[in-house]
Amino acid sequence: MIDWPLVSVIIFLPLIGALIILFIKEDELTSINIKWAALLTTLGTFILSLILWLQFDYSNPSYQYEEIFRWFDDFNFFYHVGVDGISLFMILLSTFLTPLCILASWNNIKKRVKEYMLSFLFLETVMIGMFASIDILLFYIFFEAVLIPMYLIIGIWGGNRRIYASFKFFLYTLLGSVLMLIAIIVMYRNTSSMSIEFLQGNYFSYNTQLFLWLAFFASFAVKIPMWPFHTWLPDAHVEAPTAGSVILAGVLLKMGGYGFIRFSLGMLPEATEFFIPLIMTLSIVAIVYTSLVALAQTDIKKLIAYSSVAHMGIVTIGIFLVNQQGLEGAMMQMISHGLVSAALFLCVGVIYDRMHTREIEFYGGLVQRMPLYATVFMIFMLGSVGLPGTSGFVGEFLVIVGAFKFSSYVVIGAAFGIILSAVYMLYLYKRIIFGTITNNKLADILDINTREKIILIPLAISVILLGIFPNLFLDPMRLSLELIITNYEIANAK
Amino acid sequence: MATSIIFLPLLGFLFCFLIGKQFNYKVYQISTTSILFLCTLFSWIIFIQFINNKETEIIFILNWITSGNFIVNWSIRLDTLTAVMFIVVTTVSACVHLYSIGYMEEDPSKIRFMGYLSLFTFFMLVLVSSNNLLQMFFGWEGVGLASYLLIGFWHHKESANKAAIKAFVVNRVGDFGYAIGIAGIFYIFGTISFDSIFSQVDRFSDHQIQFLSFSFPTLDFLCFLLFIGAMGKSAQLGLHTWLPDAMEGPTPVSALIHAATMVTAGVFLVARMSPLYEFATFTNLFITFIGAATAIFAASIALTQNDIKRVIAYSTCSQLGYMFFAAGVGAYNASIFHLTTHAFFKALLFLSAGSVIHAMHHEQDMRKMGGLFKKIPFTASMMWIGSLAIIGFPYLSGYYSKESILENAFYASNGIAYFAYLVGILTALLTAFYSWRLLFLTFHGENRSNNKTYDHAHESPLVMTAPLFILAIGSIFSGIFFADYFIGYYKKEFWDNAILLTESSHKYLPLTQSLISKSAVAVGILVCVLIYSNNLNRAKNLSYNLDPLYSLSKNKWYVDELYHKVFVLTFFKLANFFWKRGDEKTIDGLGPNGVSWIISKSSSYVSLFQSGYLFHYAFAMLGGLVIILTWFLYY
C-alpha cells in the first residue's frame, strides 16, 4: 500500500489549487491562466483518485487508506478519513466530473472567473471530504459546506430567477441540516463516539432510532430528492449555470443516497425496518408522478431535472430493499445517473451556449446541422432510458430483481419507470434533434467543437463501459455493502 | 465460427460508425455486405452440421453481472434453434444489405444506413444465440433500438419520427412484462440461464405465486409475463399498432426487421422457453387465442389498405398470429418452420414491393399503379412467387408450414385450438384475397399512374434483383427441403431437445378438412378475380355498399384513435395536472412559498406594534404591568 496520506492529498489538492489561483491577478489576459490552473488541479486530483481505485483491496469490506488524528483533546472528535467500497465510486464520480465542469465553463463564464473557479475547487474539496469522512461531525461540516459554493454558483452565475431558486434551495436544505445536527448531538450523547465505523451497528433504543431516523430522513430526502421534497431541484437546475447543474445532478443528489446507506441502514436498522413502507410508497409515487410531470415540461433542463427525481426513486427503492441486488442496483443507478444526467446537462449546455435558450420549442432538426452532437446525445438519452448495454440498465434491472423478493407492488412501480422514461426522453429527443430546421436562427448552428468533444466523449465511453462491464464497479463495492446488509439483518433478527 | 458470425456485423457497424467518411461510401457498402455474406456462409455450415446431429454447444465469453447469487454471463448457446435462426437472420440480412446498395443509391446517408443494418444484425444474432434471459433482453432491446433508428432513418420526416417513437414505446410496454418476467423467473428458479431453468421446471408445476395480492399458478404467471414481451415485439393484437406505422422506414428495413427477423423474436422467445410453456396450460390457451385473433384481425385490415407496404405489413402481423397459435397448441416446431419459410417469402414480398416503389419514384399507393407487369416483369414474377408462397400454393414453402400449423391446431383437441383452426382457414381465404388484390392492383389491369411516371418505370439494377432471386429460391424450396427435418421424419434427431416436441407422429388432416382449407384459398382468389379483374368500379361499389364494415377495416378498427384518446391524451392531461396543480400549487404553495408567505405576513403584522406613538407604548406598558401584578397576587 501507499504510505503517504493519499486520501487527504486528494481532498486538499483542489484547495491548494484554489490557494494558488487566489494569487493570480484577474484581468483579460490572465483569466486563461486561472482556468488552466483550475483544470490541471482537478485533473491531478482525478488521476490520484484513480490510484485509489487501482490499489483498492476488493477483499476488505471496511475502510482502507485510513488516516486519523484527534482534533480536540477532551472531546472525541477526530479528523478521520478513509475509503470503502461505497464511498470509492462517489469520490471517483466527484473527481471525474469536476474537470469536465471546468472545461464546460471555459468560455461561457465571463464575469468573476477567479471567484467561479475558486468556488468549484472549494466545492470539490468538500465533496470528496464528505464522502471520505469516517467521523460524523467531520461529515456534517463537509456536508453543510457543500451548500456555500453551490449557493454562490447558483446565486451569482445563475439565470434570471436565480435569487428565487437559491432561496428555495437554501430553505429546503436548511430544514434538514438543523435536524441532522441535533441528531448528531443525540448520537454523541448516547455513545460518546462519532466514528461512523463504530456506530455501524445497533446502539440506540428503538424510540431514539425512530427520532434519529426522521431527523436524518429530513436531510437526505431533501438532498436526493424524494417526492414531495423535490420542487427545489427543477428550479435550482434551471437557474444554475451548466457546470452547476452537472455537479448538482452528478454528485450532490448522491449525498442523499450515500447518507441513507451509511446512516439509516448502517446505524438505525430497526427504525429503517419500520419506515420501509413509507420510503417505498414515496419512491413509487416519485417514479410515476415525476415521470409524468417530465413529459409536460417545456424547458429542457427542467425535464431532465424531473427525470432525475424519477431515477432517484429507483435508487431509494433499491437502498431500502436492503438486499444484495437492491443495494448494488441502487449504487449502480447512482453512478450511472451521475454520468448520464451530468452528460445530459452538458449537452443542454452546448446548445444553450450557442442559442441562449432552453425552450424545447425553439429547437428542432438539430441533427441536420449537428450530427455528432445528435450521436452523443443519443447515447446519453439511451443511458437515461436504461437500454441494456448502457449504464442505466444494470442498476434499474438489479433493483427490479431485488424488489421481487420484497413486494410485487414495488416491482410494478419500478418497472413502470421503464415505460415512462422511454416516453419522455424519446419525445424530448425527437423535438430537439429530429425533424427539419424550421427556426432560422438555427440555420448556422455549429456542431460540437474539440473542447466539447473532450468533455462528452469520455462520458459516452463510460456510459457504455458501465453497461457492458458493470463488474468493474460491482466487485469493489460488494463486500462493503454485504457488511451493511449483515449488520442490518442481525439487528432486526433480535 | 459462431463467435465470428455474431461479432463480424458489429465490426461492420463500428467501421461505419467510428471511421465513416474516411473513404468512399462504396467501401462501406461493399465491406458490410461482404461481411454479411461471410456470416451467411458460416451459418449455413453450422446449420449443415446440425442437420448431421451436432451436439449443443455453449461458448462462454465473459461474466456480465454478478450481484449476490444473480449471476449472468455473456455466452453463446449453439443449438438447433440457434442454427435455424442464424441462417434465417444472416441470409435475409445479407440479401437486404446487397439490395440496399441499389435501393439507397440516391440517399445522402448511405454509410449510416449500412451501419445501422449491421448493428441490427448484430443485436438480432445476440438475441437468438443467448444462453440466458438477460442477454436475450440485451439483444431484444438492441433490435428495438436499431428498429427505432431505422424507422426514423429519414429523420426530416415528422411521420417517420412519430412512428419511430411509437414503435419504441409500444415495445417498451411489452418489455415491462418481459423485465418483470425475468425478475420473477430469477425469484422462483434462482437462475436465469436456460438449462438450469428447464431442469427445475418439474418441481414447480403445482406451485403458486403471490402477486398483487392474488395467487397464480407460478409457471402460468411467468410465461404470461414473458408473453407480454413477445406480444410487443411480434405486434400481436393490442400491441400491434406500431408495426404498420413502422413502414415509414426505408423498404429494406421493413423487409429485414419488420417482416423476416425482429418481429419474429416473440415467437422465438416462446419456442426457446417451450419447456416452461409446456406447463403453462392457461397461458397457452391465451396465446392460442391471441394468435388466432391477431391472424384474422390483421388480415381483415389488409383487405382494404391502399399502401402497398401496409398491406404486406398487416399480412406480416397476420402470419405472426399463425406462428403464435401454433406455439399455443404446443407445435413449436411448426411455429419455427413457419417463421423460417415466412422469413423468405415475406422478405421477398417486401423487397419486391421496394423494387416497385423504386421503379415508381417512391409512389406507394396502389391506386396509382396498375399494369406494371409489362414494365418490370422480373419484379412482378418475384412478387407472384412470394404471393403464391404466402397463400400456401402446393409445394411452395408456405404450403408446408401453414398446413402443419392447421394440422396441429386441428388435432390439439381443445375448444380454443379448434377456434384457432377455423380462424386459420378463414384467414387463409382472406390472405388469398388480399395477396391477389395486391398483384392485380399493382401489376395488372390498366395503368392508373400519370403517364410520365409509367413511362419512366424501369426494372431495378442487378444488386436489387439478385437478392430477390435468392429469396425466391428460398420461398420455393425451403418448404420442401426443410419439412422432413422441421416437422417430418427426422424431427426428433434434428431438434435434439432444442425445443419441446409434443407429439411423436406426424398426422395429416382428414381429406374433407384438407379440401375445405384448400378451397378456402381458391374462394379467396376467385372473389378477388371477380372484383378486381377488369377495373376498380366493382370494388368501389362494393365498398360503398358494405360501408360500416369497409370503414372499420379501412380505418384499422379505430384502434389507433382509441389508444390516442385513452392513453396519450390522458397521460398528457395527468402530466399537466401533476405539474400545475400538484407541484406548483400544492407542494410549493404549502411548502417554501407558503412558509415564506406566512413569515412575511406575520412579520408585517408584528411590525404594526412598532407604531412610534408614545401613548401606544405607554398603554402596552400599563397592560403588561396589570398582567404581572395580577399574576403575583395569585401566587
Short mmCIF file of C-alpha atoms in Angstrom, two decimals, chain A residues 88-294:
data_model
loop_
_atom_site.label_atom_id
_atom_site.label_comp_id
_atom_site.label_asym_id
_atom_site.label_seq_id
_atom_site.Cartn_x
_atom_site.Cartn_y
_atom_site.Cartn_z
CA LEU A 88 -14.89 4.87 -3.54
CA PHE A 89 -17.11 5.46 -6.54
CA MET A 90 -18.74 8.54 -5.07
CA ILE A 91 -15.28 10.07 -4.79
CA LEU A 92 -14.37 8.96 -8.30
CA LEU A 93 -17.58 10.45 -9.60
CA SER A 94 -16.73 13.80 -7.99
CA THR A 95 -13.17 13.86 -9.26
CA PHE A 96 -14.22 12.74 -12.74
CA LEU A 97 -16.95 15.34 -13.15
CA THR A 98 -15.14 18.38 -11.76
CA PRO A 99 -12.54 18.73 -14.54
CA LEU A 100 -15.34 18.32 -17.06
CA CYS A 101 -17.17 21.14 -15.29
CA ILE A 102 -14.15 23.40 -15.52
CA LEU A 103 -13.89 22.64 -19.22
CA ALA A 104 -17.60 23.22 -19.70
CA SER A 105 -17.24 26.67 -18.14
CA TRP A 106 -14.22 27.56 -20.28
CA ASN A 107 -15.96 30.14 -22.45
CA ASN A 108 -19.40 30.75 -21.07
CA ILE A 109 -18.34 32.21 -17.72
CA LYS A 110 -17.25 35.76 -18.43
CA LYS A 111 -17.64 37.61 -15.16
CA ARG A 112 -15.71 36.85 -11.98
CA VAL A 113 -13.84 33.90 -13.45
CA LYS A 114 -11.50 33.76 -10.48
CA GLU A 115 -14.25 33.51 -7.90
CA TYR A 116 -16.04 30.96 -10.03
CA MET A 117 -13.03 28.66 -10.24
CA LEU A 118 -12.39 29.15 -6.53
CA SER A 119 -15.95 28.07 -5.81
CA PHE A 120 -15.56 24.94 -7.87
CA LEU A 121 -12.25 23.95 -6.33
CA PHE A 122 -13.61 24.53 -2.86
CA LEU A 123 -16.70 22.54 -3.81
CA GLU A 124 -14.56 19.63 -4.95
CA THR A 125 -12.65 19.57 -1.69
CA VAL A 126 -15.78 19.50 0.43
CA MET A 127 -17.49 16.90 -1.75
CA ILE A 128 -14.58 14.50 -1.56
CA GLY A 129 -14.13 15.28 2.09
CA MET A 130 -17.73 14.44 2.79
CA PHE A 131 -17.58 11.06 1.10
CA ALA A 132 -14.27 10.23 2.75
CA SER A 133 -15.23 11.23 6.30
CA ILE A 134 -15.40 8.49 8.92
CA ASP A 135 -16.30 10.95 11.64
CA ILE A 136 -19.87 12.16 11.82
CA LEU A 137 -19.07 15.71 12.80
CA LEU A 138 -16.47 15.95 10.06
CA PHE A 139 -19.06 14.56 7.69
CA TYR A 140 -21.54 17.16 8.87
CA ILE A 141 -19.10 20.01 8.38
CA PHE A 142 -18.34 18.96 4.83
CA PHE A 143 -21.98 18.16 4.15
CA GLU A 144 -23.04 21.68 5.07
CA ALA A 145 -20.02 23.31 3.49
CA VAL A 146 -21.19 22.00 0.13
CA LEU A 147 -24.07 24.44 0.38
CA ILE A 148 -21.86 27.52 0.37
CA PRO A 149 -20.19 27.23 -3.03
CA MET A 150 -23.36 25.79 -4.54
CA TYR A 151 -25.39 28.69 -3.22
CA LEU A 152 -22.87 31.10 -4.70
CA ILE A 153 -22.70 29.31 -8.04
CA ILE A 154 -26.46 29.46 -8.48
CA GLY A 155 -26.85 32.90 -6.91
CA ILE A 156 -24.08 34.70 -8.81
CA TRP A 157 -23.61 32.93 -12.11
CA GLY A 158 -27.20 31.71 -12.44
CA GLY A 159 -30.07 32.75 -14.69
CA ASN A 160 -32.75 35.38 -14.25
CA ARG A 161 -34.70 33.82 -11.41
CA ARG A 162 -31.55 32.80 -9.58
CA ILE A 163 -32.48 34.53 -6.34
CA TYR A 164 -35.75 32.63 -6.02
CA ALA A 165 -34.04 29.36 -6.90
CA SER A 166 -31.20 29.75 -4.47
CA PHE A 167 -33.60 30.85 -1.76
CA LYS A 168 -35.72 27.74 -2.29
CA PHE A 169 -32.65 25.54 -2.41
CA PHE A 170 -31.37 27.02 0.82
CA LEU A 171 -34.70 26.91 2.66
CA TYR A 172 -35.24 23.24 1.98
CA THR A 173 -31.73 22.20 2.80
CA LEU A 174 -31.57 24.27 5.95
CA LEU A 175 -34.52 22.47 7.47
CA GLY A 176 -32.76 19.16 7.01
CA SER A 177 -29.43 20.44 8.29
CA VAL A 178 -30.73 21.68 11.60
CA LEU A 179 -32.44 18.39 12.37
CA MET A 180 -29.37 16.47 11.33
CA LEU A 181 -27.15 18.45 13.68
CA ILE A 182 -29.49 17.70 16.57
CA ALA A 183 -29.44 14.03 15.62
CA ILE A 184 -25.65 14.01 15.65
CA ILE A 185 -25.58 15.58 19.11
CA VAL A 186 -28.03 12.97 20.38
CA MET A 187 -25.89 10.23 18.93
CA TYR A 188 -22.78 11.54 20.60
CA ARG A 189 -24.50 11.90 23.96
CA ASN A 190 -25.66 8.30 23.76
CA THR A 191 -22.41 6.68 22.72
CA SER A 192 -19.60 9.23 23.21
CA SER A 193 -18.42 8.30 19.76
CA MET A 194 -18.53 9.98 16.44
CA SER A 195 -16.94 7.26 14.38
CA ILE A 196 -19.10 6.08 11.50
CA GLU A 197 -17.17 2.83 11.62
CA PHE A 198 -18.03 2.33 15.30
CA LEU A 199 -21.66 3.38 15.00
CA GLN A 200 -22.34 0.87 12.23
CA GLY A 201 -24.31 -1.39 14.47
CA ASN A 202 -27.34 -1.13 16.64
CA TYR A 203 -26.55 1.12 19.57
CA PHE A 204 -29.74 3.07 20.12
CA SER A 205 -33.03 2.25 21.75
CA TYR A 206 -35.95 1.79 19.42
CA ASN A 207 -37.57 5.16 20.14
CA THR A 208 -34.30 7.04 19.83
CA GLN A 209 -33.77 5.31 16.49
CA LEU A 210 -37.14 6.46 15.26
CA PHE A 211 -36.33 10.07 16.14
CA LEU A 212 -32.83 9.91 14.70
CA TRP A 213 -34.11 8.25 11.57
CA LEU A 214 -36.64 11.02 10.94
CA ALA A 215 -34.03 13.69 11.56
CA PHE A 216 -31.65 12.16 9.02
CA PHE A 217 -34.51 11.48 6.67
CA ALA A 218 -35.39 15.18 6.63
CA SER A 219 -31.92 15.96 5.42
CA PHE A 220 -31.34 13.14 2.94
CA ALA A 221 -34.84 13.07 1.50
CA VAL A 222 -34.44 16.71 0.55
CA LYS A 223 -30.99 16.13 -0.94
CA ILE A 224 -31.73 13.07 -3.04
CA PRO A 225 -34.64 14.45 -3.50
CA MET A 226 -37.69 12.35 -2.74
CA TRP A 227 -41.25 13.29 -3.58
CA PRO A 228 -42.70 15.64 -2.19
CA PHE A 229 -39.47 17.41 -1.24
CA HIS A 230 -38.29 17.68 -4.82
CA THR A 231 -39.58 21.02 -6.05
CA TRP A 232 -36.38 22.88 -5.28
CA LEU A 233 -34.49 20.73 -7.78
CA PRO A 234 -36.07 21.81 -11.09
CA ASP A 235 -35.74 25.48 -10.13
CA ALA A 236 -32.16 25.10 -8.97
CA HIS A 237 -31.23 23.27 -12.18
CA VAL A 238 -32.89 25.74 -14.45
CA GLU A 239 -31.18 28.71 -12.88
CA ALA A 240 -27.76 27.15 -12.27
CA PRO A 241 -25.05 27.53 -14.91
CA THR A 242 -24.31 24.33 -16.85
CA ALA A 243 -21.45 23.22 -14.64
CA GLY A 244 -23.53 23.89 -11.56
CA SER A 245 -26.24 21.60 -12.84
CA VAL A 246 -23.68 18.96 -13.63
CA ILE A 247 -22.39 18.88 -10.07
CA LEU A 248 -25.85 19.20 -8.64
CA ALA A 249 -27.20 16.23 -10.57
CA GLY A 250 -23.98 14.30 -10.76
CA VAL A 251 -22.77 14.44 -7.18
CA LEU A 252 -24.97 16.43 -4.82
CA LEU A 253 -28.04 14.24 -5.27
CA LYS A 254 -25.91 11.23 -4.41
CA MET A 255 -25.18 12.70 -1.00
CA GLY A 256 -28.74 11.75 -0.07
CA GLY A 257 -28.40 8.17 -1.24
CA TYR A 258 -24.99 7.86 0.36
CA GLY A 259 -26.39 9.19 3.62
CA PHE A 260 -29.29 6.75 3.56
CA ILE A 261 -26.92 3.81 3.18
CA ARG A 262 -24.43 4.97 5.81
CA PHE A 263 -26.75 6.39 8.45
CA SER A 264 -30.24 4.99 8.06
CA LEU A 265 -29.28 1.46 7.07
CA GLY A 266 -25.99 1.26 8.87
CA MET A 267 -26.75 2.92 12.19
CA LEU A 268 -30.51 2.79 12.58
CA PRO A 269 -31.51 -0.65 11.33
CA GLU A 270 -34.61 -1.15 13.45
CA ALA A 271 -36.08 2.23 12.59
CA THR A 272 -35.29 1.59 8.95
CA GLU A 273 -37.31 -1.60 9.08
CA PHE A 274 -40.20 0.41 10.50
CA PHE A 275 -40.09 3.13 7.86
CA ILE A 276 -39.53 0.97 4.77
CA PRO A 277 -43.19 1.08 3.68
CA LEU A 278 -43.11 4.89 3.78
CA ILE A 279 -40.00 5.05 1.62
CA MET A 280 -41.38 2.57 -0.88
CA THR A 281 -44.62 4.48 -1.24
CA LEU A 282 -42.90 7.81 -1.70
CA SER A 283 -40.48 6.29 -4.23
CA ILE A 284 -43.20 4.76 -6.35
CA VAL A 285 -45.17 7.99 -6.31
CA ALA A 286 -41.97 9.76 -7.31
CA ILE A 287 -41.37 7.47 -10.27
CA VAL A 288 -44.85 7.72 -11.71
CA TYR A 289 -45.60 11.31 -10.76
CA THR A 290 -42.35 12.97 -11.78
CA SER A 291 -42.07 10.92 -14.96
CA LEU A 292 -45.43 12.27 -16.00
CA VAL A 293 -44.50 15.80 -14.98
CA ALA A 294 -41.32 15.46 -17.03
#
